Amino acid sequence: METLPPTLNLLFRSSLESAPSFRSPRVSLLRRFFIGCRFVASAAGGFCAGAEDSLLSFINGKMKATDVAHSIWKIVIRGGDTVVDATCGNGYDTIALLKLVADDSRRGCVHGLDIQSSALENTCYLLRESVAEKQRELVKLHLLCHSRMEDILPKDAAVRLIAFNLGYLPAGDKAIITKPHTTLFALQAASRIIASGGLISIVIYIGHPGGREELEAVLSFASSLAVEGWNCFKFETANRSTGPVLVFIIKK
Amino acid sequence: METLPPTLNLLFRSSLESAPSFRSPRVSLLRRFFIGCRFVASAAGGFCAGAEDSLLSFINGKMKATDVAHSIWKIVIRGGDTVVDATCGNGYDTIALLKLVADDSRRGCVHGLDIQSSALENTCYLLRESVAEKQRELVKLHLLCHSRMEDILPKDAAVRLIAFNLGYLPAGDKAIITKPHTTLFALQAASRIIASGGLISIVIYIGHPGGREELEAVLSFASSLAVEGWNCFKFETANRSTGPVLVFIIKK
């Protein structure tokens, strides 16, 4: 792991040994919970119409791709989980992840990676501005290519979610983009460390040169995963050739 | 319109003139409603985690493509709406639509089309078995190719949703399948009659011979729609080459 610039030391780093022990897949539990919530809402005189709201909002162009990804994360991640933001960018995903893993147990952990120090500085700044210090302690930032994520995770880490936001750093140097071959290495690494029931979430921007090649690399990787072990799904606009694409990969 | 076989007359047909006047797009209203429901659930001690549950269930392979489509329909359709089931099949979509348009106003209307009389007979049977007579009166079945849907709709019909389920009749003659060229005509017709804010919902099965060609026709149609007037979205599995594909087309 490369040494972080001093500004990044603003964030405390709790011991990786405090990462939570992994729990069993929770989808069926979520399902029961959802039914329970519907009942609660119904009993209180309402009907929880929200079940598909975010999906429709996305179809309707009223919700960004990253917001849809966040809304999926919400039901995959539980407080105390260990997750990875493979591409910190300006830190918005890092914060969204942090809010989901932070709970009273203080075992939650977000490993944030980026190959650009300016990205990690921006993430640091955003964390300082919008998150309490106690929560910030759960974030560990690493100036590292996402293809090397295994280098900074302990061998027994049970990683619940790994998030990729592929393209270039918004408002940064657009010549520096994630590249198909390193993204492919990163996805391979992610598939080795993601826990059973865990999610690899990928938002791919394809409007810039090289974007479509990266999408092809991601889809090639996803399509190579055996259906016995993985569920892979792709969402995309059908009448905008440069709209972002969402790919979700769940390890069974 | 072709004459219906006698069994289909089991269903009463209310006057098309009773179709509701069209209301303004309701997505923003839905959004507010959703927020309200979240508040209700929260106030009752729960948290409405359901917002993305159906989406995750689909990704996880725990929900069928048609169920995802139904879950989207739920927030697009309001009681009293006029909708079209372009491919009745065995009637499951027809019933799902009927339950959504039926309300005390009794103005709701489901126009169900199929080119196979056996499909309409199955739909009739399912309606008789599972729906009260008063509700059944809101269904009008037409032995007609979906490409001719405009023939049976009044000129001023404000159609909120048009549902397609493309492939062959389950448990029917698999040699009789929907075909790309008629599907294309049907989609063109649908795009002419769908109301602003309305949804064209398409589930495409591609595992049978001709299925992939039909998917290509649908995607070609969707991609031809101007982004200024339409939102088009595609959902598909990324590691199962024959998994069903969902396409949603919303008129702005």
PDB file of N, CA and C in Angstrom, chain A residues 27 30-31 33-34 37-38 40-41 44 47-63 68 71-72 75-76 222-223 225-227 230-240 248 250, chain B residues 27 30-31 33-34 37 40-41 44 47-63 68 71-72 74-76 222-223 225-227 230-240 248 250:
ATOM      1  N   VAL A  27     -31.297 -11.901   2.402  1.00  0.00           N
ATOM      2  CA  VAL A  27     -32.382 -11.522   1.495  1.00  0.00           C
ATOM      3  C   VAL A  27     -33.727 -12.023   1.986  1.00  0.00           C
ATOM      4  N   LEU A  30     -34.747  -9.938   4.709  1.00  0.00           N
ATOM      5  CA  LEU A  30     -35.220  -8.653   4.188  1.00  0.00           C
ATOM      6  C   LEU A  30     -36.640  -8.759   3.682  1.00  0.00           C
ATOM      7  N   ARG A  31     -36.879  -9.871   3.010  1.00  0.00           N
ATOM      8  CA  ARG A  31     -38.203 -10.078   2.439  1.00  0.00           C
ATOM      9  C   ARG A  31     -39.249 -10.088   3.558  1.00  0.00           C
ATOM     10  N   PHE A  33     -38.872  -8.816   6.467  1.00  0.00           N
ATOM     11  CA  PHE A  33     -38.872  -7.476   7.059  1.00  0.00           C
ATOM     12  C   PHE A  33     -39.741  -6.534   6.235  1.00  0.00           C
ATOM     13  N   PHE A  34     -39.584  -6.667   4.920  1.00  0.00           N
ATOM     14  CA  PHE A  34     -40.363  -5.831   4.008  1.00  0.00           C
ATOM     15  C   PHE A  34     -41.848  -6.085   4.196  1.00  0.00           C
ATOM     16  N   CYS A  37     -42.942  -4.475   7.254  1.00  0.00           N
ATOM     17  CA  CYS A  37     -43.069  -3.023   7.091  1.00  0.00           C
ATOM     18  C   CYS A  37     -44.336  -2.661   6.352  1.00  0.00           C
ATOM     19  N   ARG A  38     -44.630  -3.470   5.341  1.00  0.00           N
ATOM     20  CA  ARG A  38     -45.857  -3.208   4.593  1.00  0.00           C
ATOM     21  C   ARG A  38     -47.037  -3.296   5.549  1.00  0.00           C
ATOM     22  N   VAL A  40     -46.985  -2.873   8.777  1.00  0.00           N
ATOM     23  CA  VAL A  40     -46.960  -1.719   9.677  1.00  0.00           C
ATOM     24  C   VAL A  40     -47.565  -0.508   8.989  1.00  0.00           C
ATOM     25  N   ALA A  41     -47.130  -0.274   7.736  1.00  0.00           N
ATOM     26  CA  ALA A  41     -47.640   0.884   7.003  1.00  0.00           C
ATOM     27  C   ALA A  41     -49.134   0.758   6.777  1.00  0.00           C
ATOM     28  N   ALA A  44     -51.103   1.361   9.811  1.00  0.00           N
ATOM     29  CA  ALA A  44     -51.118   2.777  10.178  1.00  0.00           C
ATOM     30  C   ALA A  44     -51.944   3.598   9.195  1.00  0.00           C
ATOM     31  N   PHE A  47     -50.268   2.724   2.579  1.00  0.00           N
ATOM     32  CA  PHE A  47     -49.818   1.571   1.804  1.00  0.00           C
ATOM     33  C   PHE A  47     -48.433   1.902   1.297  1.00  0.00           C
ATOM     34  N   CYS A  48     -47.516   1.011   1.553  1.00  0.00           N
ATOM     35  CA  CYS A  48     -46.137   1.294   1.169  1.00  0.00           C
ATOM     36  C   CYS A  48     -45.962   1.129  -0.325  1.00  0.00           C
ATOM     37  N   ALA A  49     -46.255   2.187  -1.051  1.00  0.00           N
ATOM     38  CA  ALA A  49     -46.143   2.155  -2.510  1.00  0.00           C
ATOM     39  C   ALA A  49     -44.696   2.273  -2.943  1.00  0.00           C
ATOM     40  N   GLY A  50     -43.794   2.410  -1.991  1.00  0.00           N
ATOM     41  CA  GLY A  50     -42.416   2.713  -2.334  1.00  0.00           C
ATOM     42  C   GLY A  50     -41.636   1.580  -2.936  1.00  0.00           C
ATOM     43  N   ALA A  51     -42.183   0.380  -2.893  1.00  0.00           N
ATOM     44  CA  ALA A  51     -41.403  -0.779  -3.303  1.00  0.00           C
ATOM     45  C   ALA A  51     -40.781  -0.628  -4.685  1.00  0.00           C
ATOM     46  N   GLU A  52     -41.404   0.074  -5.562  1.00  0.00           N
ATOM     47  CA  GLU A  52     -40.891   0.178  -6.913  1.00  0.00           C
ATOM     48  C   GLU A  52     -40.636   1.625  -7.310  1.00  0.00           C
ATOM     49  N   ASP A  53     -40.779   2.501  -6.329  1.00  0.00           N
ATOM     50  CA  ASP A  53     -40.693   3.927  -6.611  1.00  0.00           C
ATOM     51  C   ASP A  53     -39.344   4.323  -7.191  1.00  0.00           C
ATOM     52  N   SER A  54     -38.282   3.795  -6.572  1.00  0.00           N
ATOM     53  CA  SER A  54     -36.955   4.202  -7.038  1.00  0.00           C
ATOM     54  C   SER A  54     -36.694   3.675  -8.436  1.00  0.00           C
ATOM     55  N   LEU A  55     -37.203   2.470  -8.697  1.00  0.00           N
ATOM     56  CA  LEU A  55     -37.041   1.889 -10.033  1.00  0.00           C
ATOM     57  C   LEU A  55     -37.764   2.745 -11.066  1.00  0.00           C
ATOM     58  N   LEU A  56     -38.995   3.104 -10.765  1.00  0.00           N
ATOM     59  CA  LEU A  56     -39.755   3.932 -11.704  1.00  0.00           C
ATOM     60  C   LEU A  56     -39.103   5.295 -11.863  1.00  0.00           C
ATOM     61  N   SER A  57     -38.590   5.819 -10.768  1.00  0.00           N
ATOM     62  CA  SER A  57     -37.932   7.123 -10.843  1.00  0.00           C
ATOM     63  C   SER A  57     -36.720   7.064 -11.760  1.00  0.00           C
ATOM     64  N   PHE A  58     -36.031   5.940 -11.730  1.00  0.00           N
ATOM     65  CA  PHE A  58     -34.872   5.775 -12.606  1.00  0.00           C
ATOM     66  C   PHE A  58     -35.334   5.692 -14.062  1.00  0.00           C
ATOM     67  N   ILE A  59     -36.343   4.856 -14.299  1.00  0.00           N
ATOM     68  CA  ILE A  59     -36.881   4.715 -15.657  1.00  0.00           C
ATOM     69  C   ILE A  59     -37.341   6.070 -16.162  1.00  0.00           C
ATOM     70  N   ASN A  60     -37.940   6.831 -15.266  1.00  0.00           N
ATOM     71  CA  ASN A  60     -38.490   8.130 -15.615  1.00  0.00           C
ATOM     72  C   ASN A  60     -37.435   9.212 -15.750  1.00  0.00           C
ATOM     73  N   GLY A  61     -36.187   8.862 -15.513  1.00  0.00           N
ATOM     74  CA  GLY A  61     -35.117   9.839 -15.600  1.00  0.00           C
ATOM     75  C   GLY A  61     -35.116  10.800 -14.427  1.00  0.00           C
ATOM     76  N   LYS A  62     -35.833  10.448 -13.352  1.00  0.00           N
ATOM     77  CA  LYS A  62     -35.917  11.349 -12.198  1.00  0.00           C
ATOM     78  C   LYS A  62     -34.952  10.947 -11.094  1.00  0.00           C
ATOM     79  N   MET A  63     -34.224   9.878 -11.309  1.00  0.00           N
ATOM     80  CA  MET A  63     -33.255   9.442 -10.300  1.00  0.00           C
ATOM     81  C   MET A  63     -31.966   9.070 -11.015  1.00  0.00           C
ATOM     82  N   VAL A  68     -29.845   5.067  -7.620  1.00  0.00           N
ATOM     83  CA  VAL A  68     -30.448   3.730  -7.686  1.00  0.00           C
ATOM     84  C   VAL A  68     -29.509   2.719  -7.024  1.00  0.00           C
ATOM     85  N   SER A  71     -29.751   2.993  -3.386  1.00  0.00           N
ATOM     86  CA  SER A  71     -31.002   2.450  -2.843  1.00  0.00           C
ATOM     87  C   SER A  71     -30.935   0.926  -2.746  1.00  0.00           C
ATOM     88  N   ILE A  72     -30.163   0.309  -3.637  1.00  0.00           N
ATOM     89  CA  ILE A  72     -29.965  -1.146  -3.532  1.00  0.00           C
ATOM     90  C   ILE A  72     -29.029  -1.453  -2.362  1.00  0.00           C
ATOM     91  N   ILE A  75     -30.437  -2.032   1.226  1.00  0.00           N
ATOM     92  CA  ILE A  75     -31.016  -3.271   1.736  1.00  0.00           C
ATOM     93  C   ILE A  75     -30.041  -4.442   1.706  1.00  0.00           C
ATOM     94  N   VAL A  76     -28.847  -4.205   1.187  1.00  0.00           N
ATOM     95  CA  VAL A  76     -27.837  -5.264   1.218  1.00  0.00           C
ATOM     96  C   VAL A  76     -26.950  -5.102   2.455  1.00  0.00           C
ATOM     97  N   ALA A 222     -18.948 -10.189 -16.276  1.00  0.00           N
ATOM     98  CA  ALA A 222     -20.215 -10.624 -15.662  1.00  0.00           C
ATOM     99  C   ALA A 222     -20.762 -11.864 -16.364  1.00  0.00           C
ATOM    100  N   SER A 223     -20.680 -11.868 -17.688  1.00  0.00           N
ATOM    101  CA  SER A 223     -21.254 -12.999 -18.423  1.00  0.00           C
ATOM    102  C   SER A 223     -20.452 -14.282 -18.221  1.00  0.00           C
ATOM    103  N   LEU A 225     -19.449 -15.349 -15.349  1.00  0.00           N
ATOM    104  CA  LEU A 225     -19.715 -15.907 -14.018  1.00  0.00           C
ATOM    105  C   LEU A 225     -20.816 -16.973 -14.099  1.00  0.00           C
ATOM    106  N   ALA A 226     -20.573 -18.104 -13.502  1.00  0.00           N
ATOM    107  CA  ALA A 226     -21.507 -19.231 -13.589  1.00  0.00           C
ATOM    108  C   ALA A 226     -22.822 -18.892 -12.886  1.00  0.00           C
ATOM    109  N   VAL A 227     -23.935 -19.227 -13.526  1.00  0.00           N
ATOM    110  CA  VAL A 227     -25.246 -18.940 -12.922  1.00  0.00           C
ATOM    111  C   VAL A 227     -25.445 -19.712 -11.623  1.00  0.00           C
ATOM    112  N   TRP A 230     -23.635 -17.187  -9.190  1.00  0.00           N
ATOM    113  CA  TRP A 230     -23.771 -15.739  -9.280  1.00  0.00           C
ATOM    114  C   TRP A 230     -25.067 -15.310  -9.961  1.00  0.00           C
ATOM    115  N   ASN A 231     -25.628 -14.203  -9.499  1.00  0.00           N
ATOM    116  CA  ASN A 231     -26.708 -13.530 -10.220  1.00  0.00           C
ATOM    117  C   ASN A 231     -26.159 -12.201 -10.728  1.00  0.00           C
ATOM    118  N   CYS A 232     -26.248 -11.992 -12.021  1.00  0.00           N
ATOM    119  CA  CYS A 232     -25.714 -10.759 -12.616  1.00  0.00           C
ATOM    120  C   CYS A 232     -26.838 -10.066 -13.371  1.00  0.00           C
ATOM    121  N   PHE A 233     -26.917  -8.772 -13.193  1.00  0.00           N
ATOM    122  CA  PHE A 233     -27.994  -8.031 -13.821  1.00  0.00           C
ATOM    123  C   PHE A 233     -27.519  -6.703 -14.364  1.00  0.00           C
ATOM    124  N   LYS A 234     -28.105  -6.330 -15.485  1.00  0.00           N
ATOM    125  CA  LYS A 234     -27.724  -5.079 -16.136  1.00  0.00           C
ATOM    126  C   LYS A 234     -28.956  -4.209 -16.356  1.00  0.00           C
ATOM    127  N   PHE A 235     -28.862  -2.937 -16.029  1.00  0.00           N
ATOM    128  CA  PHE A 235     -29.926  -1.959 -16.289  1.00  0.00           C
ATOM    129  C   PHE A 235     -29.347  -0.874 -17.187  1.00  0.00           C
ATOM    130  N   GLU A 236     -30.073  -0.526 -18.199  1.00  0.00           N
ATOM    131  CA  GLU A 236     -29.571   0.559 -19.051  1.00  0.00           C
ATOM    132  C   GLU A 236     -30.715   1.246 -19.778  1.00  0.00           C
ATOM    133  N   THR A 237     -30.476   2.469 -20.194  1.00  0.00           N
ATOM    134  CA  THR A 237     -31.465   3.158 -21.007  1.00  0.00           C
ATOM    135  C   THR A 237     -31.446   2.529 -22.399  1.00  0.00           C
ATOM    136  N   ALA A 238     -32.610   2.550 -23.042  1.00  0.00           N
ATOM    137  CA  ALA A 238     -32.704   1.911 -24.357  1.00  0.00           C
ATOM    138  C   ALA A 238     -32.759   2.937 -25.481  1.00  0.00           C
ATOM    139  N   ASN A 239     -32.854   4.198 -25.146  1.00  0.00           N
ATOM    140  CA  ASN A 239     -32.870   5.202 -26.226  1.00  0.00           C
ATOM    141  C   ASN A 239     -31.893   6.358 -25.977  1.00  0.00           C
ATOM    142  N   ARG A 240     -30.876   6.067 -25.147  1.00  0.00           N
ATOM    143  CA  ARG A 240     -29.776   7.031 -24.995  1.00  0.00           C
ATOM    144  C   ARG A 240     -28.493   6.226 -25.036  1.00  0.00           C
ATOM    145  N   PHE A 248     -25.198  -5.163 -11.505  1.00  0.00           N
ATOM    146  CA  PHE A 248     -25.178  -5.698 -10.144  1.00  0.00           C
ATOM    147  C   PHE A 248     -24.806  -7.178 -10.211  1.00  0.00           C
ATOM    148  N   ILE A 250     -24.312 -10.441  -7.723  1.00  0.00           N
ATOM    149  CA  ILE A 250     -24.520 -10.966  -6.371  1.00  0.00           C
ATOM    150  C   ILE A 250     -23.968 -12.378  -6.289  1.00  0.00           C
TER     151      ILE A 250
ATOM    152  N   VAL B  27     -46.284  10.972 -11.390  1.00  0.00           N
ATOM    153  CA  VAL B  27     -45.040  10.522 -10.768  1.00  0.00           C
ATOM    154  C   VAL B  27     -44.670  11.397  -9.576  1.00  0.00           C
ATOM    155  N   LEU B  30     -46.819  10.488  -6.820  1.00  0.00           N
ATOM    156  CA  LEU B  30     -46.378   9.213  -6.267  1.00  0.00           C
ATOM    157  C   LEU B  30     -45.204   9.402  -5.327  1.00  0.00           C
ATOM    158  N   ARG B  31     -44.317  10.269  -5.785  1.00  0.00           N
ATOM    159  CA  ARG B  31     -43.122  10.518  -4.984  1.00  0.00           C
ATOM    160  C   ARG B  31     -43.525  11.055  -3.612  1.00  0.00           C
ATOM    161  N   PHE B  33     -46.391  10.697  -2.253  1.00  0.00           N
ATOM    162  CA  PHE B  33     -47.127   9.647  -1.577  1.00  0.00           C
ATOM    163  C   PHE B  33     -46.165   8.670  -0.908  1.00  0.00           C
ATOM    164  N   PHE B  34     -45.097   8.355  -1.656  1.00  0.00           N
ATOM    165  CA  PHE B  34     -44.090   7.435  -1.153  1.00  0.00           C
ATOM    166  C   PHE B  34     -43.446   7.995   0.118  1.00  0.00           C
ATOM    167  N   CYS B  37     -45.745   7.647   2.883  1.00  0.00           N
ATOM    168  CA  CYS B  37     -45.815   6.275   3.381  1.00  0.00           C
ATOM    169  C   CYS B  37     -44.611   5.950   4.233  1.00  0.00           C
ATOM    170  N   VAL B  40     -45.241   7.353   7.498  1.00  0.00           N
ATOM    171  CA  VAL B  40     -46.218   6.554   8.243  1.00  0.00           C
ATOM    172  C   VAL B  40     -45.542   5.319   8.824  1.00  0.00           C
ATOM    173  N   ALA B  41     -44.763   4.622   7.975  1.00  0.00           N
ATOM    174  CA  ALA B  41     -44.090   3.415   8.436  1.00  0.00           C
ATOM    175  C   ALA B  41     -43.120   3.750   9.559  1.00  0.00           C
ATOM    176  N   ALA B  44     -44.781   4.503  12.761  1.00  0.00           N
ATOM    177  CA  ALA B  44     -45.345   3.307  13.390  1.00  0.00           C
ATOM    178  C   ALA B  44     -44.238   2.391  13.911  1.00  0.00           C
ATOM    179  N   PHE B  47     -39.344   0.811   9.329  1.00  0.00           N
ATOM    180  CA  PHE B  47     -38.708   1.566   8.251  1.00  0.00           C
ATOM    181  C   PHE B  47     -39.054   0.866   6.960  1.00  0.00           C
ATOM    182  N   CYS B  48     -39.559   1.639   6.027  1.00  0.00           N
ATOM    183  CA  CYS B  48     -40.008   1.039   4.776  1.00  0.00           C
ATOM    184  C   CYS B  48     -38.814   0.648   3.926  1.00  0.00           C
ATOM    185  N   ALA B  49     -38.277  -0.526   4.184  1.00  0.00           N
ATOM    186  CA  ALA B  49     -37.121  -1.008   3.424  1.00  0.00           C
ATOM    187  C   ALA B  49     -37.534  -1.515   2.062  1.00  0.00           C
ATOM    188  N   GLY B  50     -38.811  -1.453   1.764  1.00  0.00           N
ATOM    189  CA  GLY B  50     -39.313  -2.090   0.561  1.00  0.00           C
ATOM    190  C   GLY B  50     -38.996  -1.380  -0.717  1.00  0.00           C
ATOM    191  N   ALA B  51     -38.490  -0.166  -0.635  1.00  0.00           N
ATOM    192  CA  ALA B  51     -38.322   0.655  -1.834  1.00  0.00           C
ATOM    193  C   ALA B  51     -37.561  -0.047  -2.937  1.00  0.00           C
ATOM    194  N   GLU B  52     -36.647  -0.908  -2.584  1.00  0.00           N
ATOM    195  CA  GLU B  52     -35.849  -1.535  -3.613  1.00  0.00           C
ATOM    196  C   GLU B  52     -35.927  -3.048  -3.545  1.00  0.00           C
ATOM    197  N   ASP B  53     -36.829  -3.502  -2.698  1.00  0.00           N
ATOM    198  CA  ASP B  53     -36.907  -4.933  -2.441  1.00  0.00           C
ATOM    199  C   ASP B  53     -37.225  -5.736  -3.688  1.00  0.00           C
ATOM    200  N   SER B  54     -38.181  -5.250  -4.483  1.00  0.00           N
ATOM    201  CA  SER B  54     -38.570  -6.022  -5.658  1.00  0.00           C
ATOM    202  C   SER B  54     -37.438  -6.047  -6.675  1.00  0.00           C
ATOM    203  N   LEU B  55     -36.728  -4.938  -6.759  1.00  0.00           N
ATOM    204  CA  LEU B  55     -35.598  -4.865  -7.680  1.00  0.00           C
ATOM    205  C   LEU B  55     -34.519  -5.853  -7.259  1.00  0.00           C
ATOM    206  N   LEU B  56     -34.190  -5.845  -5.972  1.00  0.00           N
ATOM    207  CA  LEU B  56     -33.175  -6.770  -5.482  1.00  0.00           C
ATOM    208  C   LEU B  56     -33.642  -8.210  -5.629  1.00  0.00           C
ATOM    209  N   SER B  57     -34.920  -8.436  -5.407  1.00  0.00           N
ATOM    210  CA  SER B  57     -35.448  -9.790  -5.550  1.00  0.00           C
ATOM    211  C   SER B  57     -35.310 -10.274  -6.981  1.00  0.00           C
ATOM    212  N   PHE B  58     -35.467  -9.362  -7.912  1.00  0.00           N
ATOM    213  CA  PHE B  58     -35.299  -9.728  -9.331  1.00  0.00           C
ATOM    214  C   PHE B  58     -33.838 -10.042  -9.605  1.00  0.00           C
ATOM    215  N   ILE B  59     -32.967  -9.162  -9.140  1.00  0.00           N
ATOM    216  CA  ILE B  59     -31.528  -9.370  -9.337  1.00  0.00           C
ATOM    217  C   ILE B  59     -31.114 -10.710  -8.733  1.00  0.00           C
ATOM    218  N   ASN B  60     -31.707 -11.003  -7.589  1.00  0.00           N
ATOM    219  CA  ASN B  60     -31.375 -12.214  -6.861  1.00  0.00           C
ATOM    220  C   ASN B  60     -32.016 -13.455  -7.444  1.00  0.00           C
ATOM    221  N   GLY B  61     -32.800 -13.281  -8.490  1.00  0.00           N
ATOM    222  CA  GLY B  61     -33.466 -14.427  -9.095  1.00  0.00           C
ATOM    223  C   GLY B  61     -34.627 -14.926  -8.264  1.00  0.00           C
ATOM    224  N   LYS B  62     -35.088 -14.109  -7.295  1.00  0.00           N
ATOM    225  CA  LYS B  62     -36.181 -14.535  -6.414  1.00  0.00           C
ATOM    226  C   LYS B  62     -37.525 -13.994  -6.865  1.00  0.00           C
ATOM    227  N   MET B  63     -37.533 -13.209  -7.915  1.00  0.00           N
ATOM    228  CA  MET B  63     -38.781 -12.656  -8.421  1.00  0.00           C
ATOM    229  C   MET B  63     -38.794 -12.801  -9.940  1.00  0.00           C
ATOM    230  N   VAL B  68     -41.965  -8.371 -11.505  1.00  0.00           N
ATOM    231  CA  VAL B  68     -41.339  -7.047 -11.487  1.00  0.00           C
ATOM    232  C   VAL B  68     -42.189  -6.073 -12.306  1.00  0.00           C
ATOM    233  N   SER B  71     -45.152  -5.068 -10.388  1.00  0.00           N
ATOM    234  CA  SER B  71     -44.836  -4.145  -9.296  1.00  0.00           C
ATOM    235  C   SER B  71     -44.663  -2.719  -9.813  1.00  0.00           C
ATOM    236  N   ILE B  72     -44.210  -2.585 -11.055  1.00  0.00           N
ATOM    237  CA  ILE B  72     -44.120  -1.249 -11.660  1.00  0.00           C
ATOM    238  C   ILE B  72     -45.519  -0.754 -12.030  1.00  0.00           C
ATOM    239  N   LYS B  74     -48.181  -1.253 -10.575  1.00  0.00           N
ATOM    240  CA  LYS B  74     -48.907  -0.821  -9.368  1.00  0.00           C
ATOM    241  C   LYS B  74     -48.801   0.665  -9.108  1.00  0.00           C
ATOM    242  N   ILE B  75     -47.672   1.240  -9.442  1.00  0.00           N
ATOM    243  CA  ILE B  75     -47.541   2.668  -9.140  1.00  0.00           C
ATOM    244  C   ILE B  75     -47.810   3.554 -10.352  1.00  0.00           C
ATOM    245  N   VAL B  76     -48.029   2.930 -11.500  1.00  0.00           N
ATOM    246  CA  VAL B  76     -48.379   3.728 -12.682  1.00  0.00           C
ATOM    247  C   VAL B  76     -49.907   3.824 -12.811  1.00  0.00           C
ATOM    248  N   ALA B 222     -37.491   0.785 -29.479  1.00  0.00           N
ATOM    249  CA  ALA B 222     -37.256   1.629 -28.296  1.00  0.00           C
ATOM    250  C   ALA B 222     -36.151   2.648 -28.568  1.00  0.00           C
ATOM    251  N   SER B 223     -35.083   2.197 -29.222  1.00  0.00           N
ATOM    252  CA  SER B 223     -33.955   3.103 -29.452  1.00  0.00           C
ATOM    253  C   SER B 223     -34.290   4.203 -30.457  1.00  0.00           C
ATOM    254  N   LEU B 225     -37.015   5.943 -30.364  1.00  0.00           N
ATOM    255  CA  LEU B 225     -37.867   6.958 -29.724  1.00  0.00           C
ATOM    256  C   LEU B 225     -37.014   8.116 -29.199  1.00  0.00           C
ATOM    257  N   ALA B 226     -37.423   9.333 -29.524  1.00  0.00           N
ATOM    258  CA  ALA B 226     -36.643  10.515 -29.145  1.00  0.00           C
ATOM    259  C   ALA B 226     -36.613  10.694 -27.627  1.00  0.00           C
ATOM    260  N   VAL B 227     -35.437  10.996 -27.105  1.00  0.00           N
ATOM    261  CA  VAL B 227     -35.303  11.188 -25.649  1.00  0.00           C
ATOM    262  C   VAL B 227     -36.135  12.369 -25.163  1.00  0.00           C
ATOM    263  N   TRP B 230     -39.598  10.501 -24.755  1.00  0.00           N
ATOM    264  CA  TRP B 230     -39.736   9.147 -24.203  1.00  0.00           C
ATOM    265  C   TRP B 230     -38.573   8.786 -23.284  1.00  0.00           C
ATOM    266  N   ASN B 231     -38.876   8.025 -22.243  1.00  0.00           N
ATOM    267  CA  ASN B 231     -37.852   7.365 -21.445  1.00  0.00           C
ATOM    268  C   ASN B 231     -37.973   5.875 -21.687  1.00  0.00           C
ATOM    269  N   CYS B 232     -36.889   5.261 -22.103  1.00  0.00           N
ATOM    270  CA  CYS B 232     -36.904   3.822 -22.402  1.00  0.00           C
ATOM    271  C   CYS B 232     -35.827   3.140 -21.571  1.00  0.00           C
ATOM    272  N   PHE B 233     -36.195   2.013 -20.998  1.00  0.00           N
ATOM    273  CA  PHE B 233     -35.246   1.345 -20.138  1.00  0.00           C
ATOM    274  C   PHE B 233     -35.290  -0.160 -20.323  1.00  0.00           C
ATOM    275  N   LYS B 234     -34.126  -0.761 -20.218  1.00  0.00           N
ATOM    276  CA  LYS B 234     -34.022  -2.217 -20.405  1.00  0.00           C
ATOM    277  C   LYS B 234     -33.360  -2.860 -19.193  1.00  0.00           C
ATOM    278  N   PHE B 235     -33.933  -3.932 -18.716  1.00  0.00           N
ATOM    279  CA  PHE B 235     -33.344  -4.722 -17.619  1.00  0.00           C
ATOM    280  C   PHE B 235     -33.107  -6.132 -18.146  1.00  0.00           C
ATOM    281  N   GLU B 236     -31.941  -6.654 -17.879  1.00  0.00           N
ATOM    282  CA  GLU B 236     -31.697  -8.039 -18.301  1.00  0.00           C
ATOM    283  C   GLU B 236     -30.630  -8.692 -17.446  1.00  0.00           C
ATOM    284  N   THR B 237     -30.653 -10.004 -17.434  1.00  0.00           N
ATOM    285  CA  THR B 237     -29.596 -10.726 -16.738  1.00  0.00           C
ATOM    286  C   THR B 237     -28.324 -10.620 -17.570  1.00  0.00           C
ATOM    287  N   ALA B 238     -27.194 -10.613 -16.890  1.00  0.00           N
ATOM    288  CA  ALA B 238     -25.922 -10.441 -17.611  1.00  0.00           C
ATOM    289  C   ALA B 238     -25.158 -11.751 -17.726  1.00  0.00           C
ATOM    290  N   ASN B 239     -25.622 -12.800 -17.069  1.00  0.00           N
ATOM    291  CA  ASN B 239     -24.905 -14.079 -17.199  1.00  0.00           C
ATOM    292  C   ASN B 239     -25.854 -15.253 -17.523  1.00  0.00           C
ATOM    293  N   ARG B 240     -27.013 -14.893 -18.084  1.00  0.00           N
ATOM    294  CA  ARG B 240     -27.895 -15.950 -18.597  1.00  0.00           C
ATOM    295  C   ARG B 240     -28.377 -15.474 -19.961  1.00  0.00           C
ATOM    296  N   PHE B 248     -39.175  -1.082 -20.498  1.00  0.00           N
ATOM    297  CA  PHE B 248     -40.217  -0.133 -20.087  1.00  0.00           C
ATOM    298  C   PHE B 248     -40.083   1.134 -20.919  1.00  0.00           C
ATOM    299  N   ILE B 250     -41.762   4.884 -21.307  1.00  0.00           N
ATOM    300  CA  ILE B 250     -42.675   5.859 -20.699  1.00  0.00           C
ATOM    301  C   ILE B 250     -42.768   7.084 -21.602  1.00  0.00           C
TER     302      ILE B 250
END
